GROMACS .gro file of C-alpha atoms in nm:
model
  219
    1MET     CA    1  -0.001   0.000   0.000
    2LYS     CA    2   0.112   0.353  -0.071
    3LYS     CA    3   0.196   0.561   0.229
    4GLU     CA    4   0.003   0.882   0.276
    5PHE     CA    5   0.188   1.201   0.361
    6ALA     CA    6   0.074   1.553   0.444
    7VAL     CA    7   0.311   1.846   0.395
    8ILE     CA    8   0.220   2.164   0.577
    9GLY     CA    9   0.399   2.474   0.444
   10LEU     CA   10   0.501   2.489   0.080
   11GLY     CA   11   0.811   2.708   0.092
   12ARG     CA   12   1.142   2.591  -0.049
   13PHE     CA   13   1.186   2.308   0.206
   14GLY     CA   14   0.827   2.185   0.216
   15GLY     CA   15   0.787   2.223  -0.157
   16SER     CA   16   1.101   2.013  -0.219
   17ILE     CA   17   0.969   1.738   0.008
   18CYS     CA   18   0.627   1.751  -0.158
   19LYS     CA   19   0.780   1.718  -0.507
   20THR     CA   20   1.016   1.436  -0.407
   21LEU     CA   21   0.744   1.229  -0.237
   22SER     CA   22   0.512   1.280  -0.534
   23GLU     CA   23   0.787   1.171  -0.776
   24GLN     CA   24   0.826   0.853  -0.572
   25GLY     CA   25   0.459   0.777  -0.623
   26MET     CA   26   0.339   0.860  -0.273
   27GLU     CA   27   0.000   1.006  -0.189
   28VAL     CA   28   0.071   1.365  -0.079
   29LEU     CA   29  -0.163   1.624   0.064
   30ALA     CA   30  -0.009   1.972   0.027
   31ILE     CA   31  -0.135   2.243   0.265
   32ASP     CA   32  -0.053   2.613   0.290
   33VAL     CA   33  -0.227   2.937   0.392
   34ASP     CA   34  -0.107   3.099   0.069
   35GLU     CA   35  -0.338   3.026  -0.220
   36ASP     CA   36  -0.072   3.098  -0.484
   37LYS     CA   37   0.157   2.833  -0.336
   38VAL     CA   38  -0.126   2.583  -0.317
   39ASN     CA   39  -0.210   2.646  -0.685
   40GLU     CA   40   0.156   2.589  -0.770
   41PHE     CA   41   0.137   2.236  -0.625
   42ALA     CA   42  -0.213   2.150  -0.750
   43ASN     CA   43  -0.071   1.941  -1.036
   44ILE     CA   44   0.222   1.800  -0.831
   45ALA     CA   45   0.063   1.670  -0.510
   46SER     CA   46  -0.228   1.425  -0.498
   47HIS     CA   47  -0.433   1.698  -0.329
   48ALA     CA   48  -0.350   2.061  -0.251
   49VAL     CA   49  -0.560   2.274  -0.020
   50VAL     CA   50  -0.560   2.620   0.132
   51GLY     CA   51  -0.585   2.593   0.509
   52ASP     CA   52  -0.481   2.741   0.842
   53THR     CA   53  -0.337   2.450   1.031
   54THR     CA   54  -0.342   2.636   1.363
   55ASP     CA   55  -0.717   2.579   1.349
   56GLU     CA   56  -0.799   2.234   1.488
   57THR     CA   57  -1.126   2.214   1.293
   58VAL     CA   58  -0.935   2.258   0.966
   59LEU     CA   59  -0.703   1.968   1.044
   60LYS     CA   60  -0.991   1.748   1.157
   61SER     CA   61  -1.184   1.822   0.835
   62LEU     CA   62  -0.884   1.707   0.634
   63GLY     CA   63  -0.874   1.376   0.823
   64ILE     CA   64  -0.515   1.449   0.921
   65ARG     CA   65  -0.495   1.171   1.181
   66ASN     CA   66  -0.532   0.914   0.905
   67PHE     CA   67  -0.203   1.009   0.740
   68ASP     CA   68   0.105   0.794   0.793
   69HIS     CA   69   0.336   1.091   0.829
   70VAL     CA   70   0.289   1.468   0.856
   71ILE     CA   71   0.572   1.707   0.776
   72VAL     CA   72   0.541   2.056   0.928
   73ALA     CA   73   0.754   2.281   0.708
   74ILE     CA   74   0.614   2.616   0.809
   75GLY     CA   75   0.868   2.888   0.734
   76ASP     CA   76   0.920   3.190   0.957
   77ASN     CA   77   0.612   3.166   1.179
   78ILE     CA   78   0.745   2.973   1.480
   79GLN     CA   79   0.420   3.014   1.672
   80ALA     CA   80   0.221   2.859   1.386
   81SER     CA   81   0.470   2.574   1.364
   82ILE     CA   82   0.448   2.497   1.735
   83LEU     CA   83   0.068   2.526   1.751
   84THR     CA   84   0.025   2.305   1.442
   85THR     CA   85   0.257   2.042   1.591
   86LEU     CA   86   0.068   2.048   1.921
   87ILE     CA   87  -0.267   2.002   1.749
   88LEU     CA   88  -0.131   1.715   1.536
   89LYS     CA   89  -0.011   1.540   1.854
   90GLU     CA   90  -0.347   1.593   2.025
   91LEU     CA   91  -0.529   1.450   1.719
   92GLY     CA   92  -0.316   1.135   1.744
   93VAL     CA   93  -0.087   1.171   1.437
   94GLU     CA   94   0.181   0.905   1.486
   95ASN     CA   95   0.472   1.040   1.284
   96ILE     CA   96   0.546   1.413   1.283
   97THR     CA   97   0.858   1.569   1.132
   98VAL     CA   98   0.904   1.941   1.192
   99LYS     CA   99   1.140   2.197   1.046
  100ALA     CA  100   1.303   2.397   1.332
  101GLN     CA  101   1.417   2.759   1.289
  102ASN     CA  102   1.657   2.764   1.584
  103ASP     CA  103   1.759   2.575   1.902
  104TYR     CA  104   1.482   2.733   2.110
  105HIS     CA  105   1.223   2.622   1.856
  106GLU     CA  106   1.371   2.270   1.865
  107LYS     CA  107   1.350   2.255   2.247
  108VAL     CA  108   0.979   2.344   2.238
  109LEU     CA  109   0.909   2.095   1.959
  110THR     CA  110   1.086   1.820   2.153
  111LYS     CA  111   0.879   1.894   2.466
  112ILE     CA  112   0.548   1.878   2.278
  113GLY     CA  113   0.640   1.545   2.114
  114ALA     CA  114   0.761   1.600   1.759
  115ASN     CA  115   0.907   1.265   1.639
  116GLN     CA  116   1.179   1.414   1.422
  117ILE     CA  117   1.316   1.766   1.412
  118VAL     CA  118   1.527   1.892   1.121
  119HIS     CA  119   1.738   2.205   1.072
  120PRO     CA  120   1.775   2.211   0.690
  121GLU     CA  121   1.974   2.534   0.672
  122ARG     CA  122   2.209   2.444   0.958
  123ASP     CA  123   2.260   2.089   0.839
  124MET     CA  124   2.319   2.190   0.479
  125GLY     CA  125   2.568   2.449   0.606
  126LYS     CA  126   2.761   2.178   0.785
  127ARG     CA  127   2.760   1.954   0.477
  128ILE     CA  128   2.887   2.232   0.253
  129ALA     CA  129   3.153   2.341   0.507
  130THR     CA  130   3.275   1.982   0.546
  131SER     CA  131   3.304   1.930   0.170
  132ILE     CA  132   3.485   2.263   0.124
  133VAL     CA  133   3.739   2.184   0.400
  134SER     CA  134   3.824   1.840   0.268
  135ASN     CA  135   3.889   1.743  -0.091
  136ASN     CA  136   3.826   1.377  -0.005
  137VAL     CA  137   3.478   1.415   0.155
  138LEU     CA  138   3.199   1.386  -0.100
  139ASP     CA  139   2.899   1.383   0.128
  140TYR     CA  140   2.823   1.405   0.500
  141LEU     CA  141   2.519   1.310   0.703
  142GLU     CA  142   2.496   1.399   1.069
  143LEU     CA  143   2.358   1.119   1.286
  144SER     CA  144   2.395   1.305   1.616
  145ASP     CA  145   2.604   1.591   1.757
  146GLU     CA  146   2.910   1.365   1.755
  147HIS     CA  147   2.850   1.091   1.496
  148SER     CA  148   2.815   1.096   1.120
  149ILE     CA  149   2.812   0.893   0.800
  150VAL     CA  150   3.066   1.025   0.552
  151GLU     CA  151   3.159   0.941   0.192
  152ILE     CA  152   3.538   0.955   0.150
  153VAL     CA  153   3.729   0.911  -0.175
  154ALA     CA  154   4.015   0.659  -0.145
  155ASN     CA  155   4.347   0.782  -0.279
  156SER     CA  156   4.681   0.623  -0.367
  157ARG     CA  157   4.776   0.582   0.002
  158VAL     CA  158   4.520   0.307   0.052
  159ASP     CA  159   4.520   0.167  -0.302
  160GLY     CA  160   4.589  -0.208  -0.293
  161HIS     CA  161   4.544  -0.244   0.082
  162SER     CA  162   4.272  -0.464   0.226
  163LEU     CA  163   4.048  -0.357   0.512
  164ILE     CA  164   4.226  -0.603   0.741
  165ASP     CA  165   4.567  -0.453   0.638
  166LEU     CA  166   4.447  -0.107   0.734
  167ASP     CA  167   4.284  -0.238   1.059
  168ILE     CA  168   4.052   0.063   1.046
  169ARG     CA  169   3.807  -0.042   1.317
  170ALA     CA  170   4.081  -0.114   1.573
  171LYS     CA  171   4.298   0.189   1.490
  172TYR     CA  172   4.032   0.451   1.436
  173GLY     CA  173   3.713   0.314   1.594
  174ILE     CA  174   3.515   0.362   1.272
  175ASN     CA  175   3.345   0.120   1.034
  176ILE     CA  176   3.340   0.108   0.655
  177VAL     CA  177   2.982   0.000   0.593
  178ALA     CA  178   2.999   0.003   0.212
  179ILE     CA  179   3.233   0.071  -0.080
  180LYS     CA  180   3.112   0.230  -0.403
  181ARG     CA  181   3.317   0.123  -0.702
  182GLY     CA  182   3.196   0.274  -1.027
  183LYS     CA  183   2.835   0.162  -1.065
  184ASP     CA  184   2.876  -0.121  -0.813
  185ILE     CA  185   2.829  -0.098  -0.435
  186ILE     CA  186   2.976  -0.348  -0.193
  187VAL     CA  187   2.763  -0.354   0.126
  188SER     CA  188   2.928  -0.476   0.449
  189PRO     CA  189   3.261  -0.552   0.276
  190GLN     CA  190   3.465  -0.847   0.396
  191ALA     CA  191   3.790  -0.782   0.587
  192SER     CA  192   3.975  -0.923   0.282
  193GLU     CA  193   3.824  -0.664   0.046
  194VAL     CA  194   4.100  -0.469  -0.129
  195ILE     CA  195   4.049  -0.094  -0.162
  196ARG     CA  196   4.124   0.064  -0.499
  197GLU     CA  197   4.213   0.428  -0.570
  198LYS     CA  198   3.896   0.635  -0.636
  199ASP     CA  199   3.673   0.392  -0.445
  200ILE     CA  200   3.418   0.578  -0.238
  201LEU     CA  201   3.431   0.457   0.122
  202ILE     CA  202   3.109   0.501   0.317
  203VAL     CA  203   3.228   0.545   0.676
  204ILE     CA  204   3.029   0.560   0.998
  205GLY     CA  205   3.164   0.667   1.337
  206ALA     CA  206   3.241   0.951   1.576
  207ASP     CA  207   3.335   1.276   1.402
  208VAL     CA  208   3.674   1.298   1.578
  209ASP     CA  209   3.764   0.942   1.467
  210ILE     CA  210   3.651   1.003   1.107
  211ASN     CA  211   3.864   1.320   1.094
  212ARG     CA  212   4.162   1.129   1.231
  213PHE     CA  213   4.119   0.857   0.971
  214GLU     CA  214   4.082   1.106   0.690
  215LYS     CA  215   4.396   1.302   0.785
  216LYS     CA  216   4.618   1.000   0.842
  217VAL     CA  217   4.500   0.761   0.577
  218VAL     CA  218   4.348   0.951   0.287
  219GLY     CA  219   4.440   1.313   0.369
   0.00000   0.00000   0.00000
């Protein structure tokens, strides 16, 4: 069965989520207070409606509690974001993802029970900064304040060495969970797997350990 999503707030972030989910064949209800934005998504989302989601009766009339996941992507109006999230919780929506504007906003959202909180601008800033600082890092995904998944390009220093030769887990406390090689991807590579130059190593671990590995081995 297709999952049903509701996206509240059709700015750059919410609009991007709405388009991506629709492209993946999901049922998407797009909601915004701005009629022009709603019209823009009328032919993209399964349904697009004008609505003030700080009004409980509006959310009830849309049958919002029946959706598998609701994404609150309201832009600058923190009060509307918080109130919408609170009403969604009270109506029994099981999965709620909310875009946070700042740390204070995140604290409030956590207290009222948002399941997932994202900081798209902050997180994208970190990803861009990480890729600028290191020529070897292709992509970066923060798992927590101290742990990440990172894509690192293997260079000539590690070319021809197996994972067991490099003893990465013991020396650096990180794990290579996959290796991308051209169009192929090796998931959970064996210790005997030999790394080739230009392989993309998908590494998971503490940020300090990943940085240490990158500087000593592929830096």
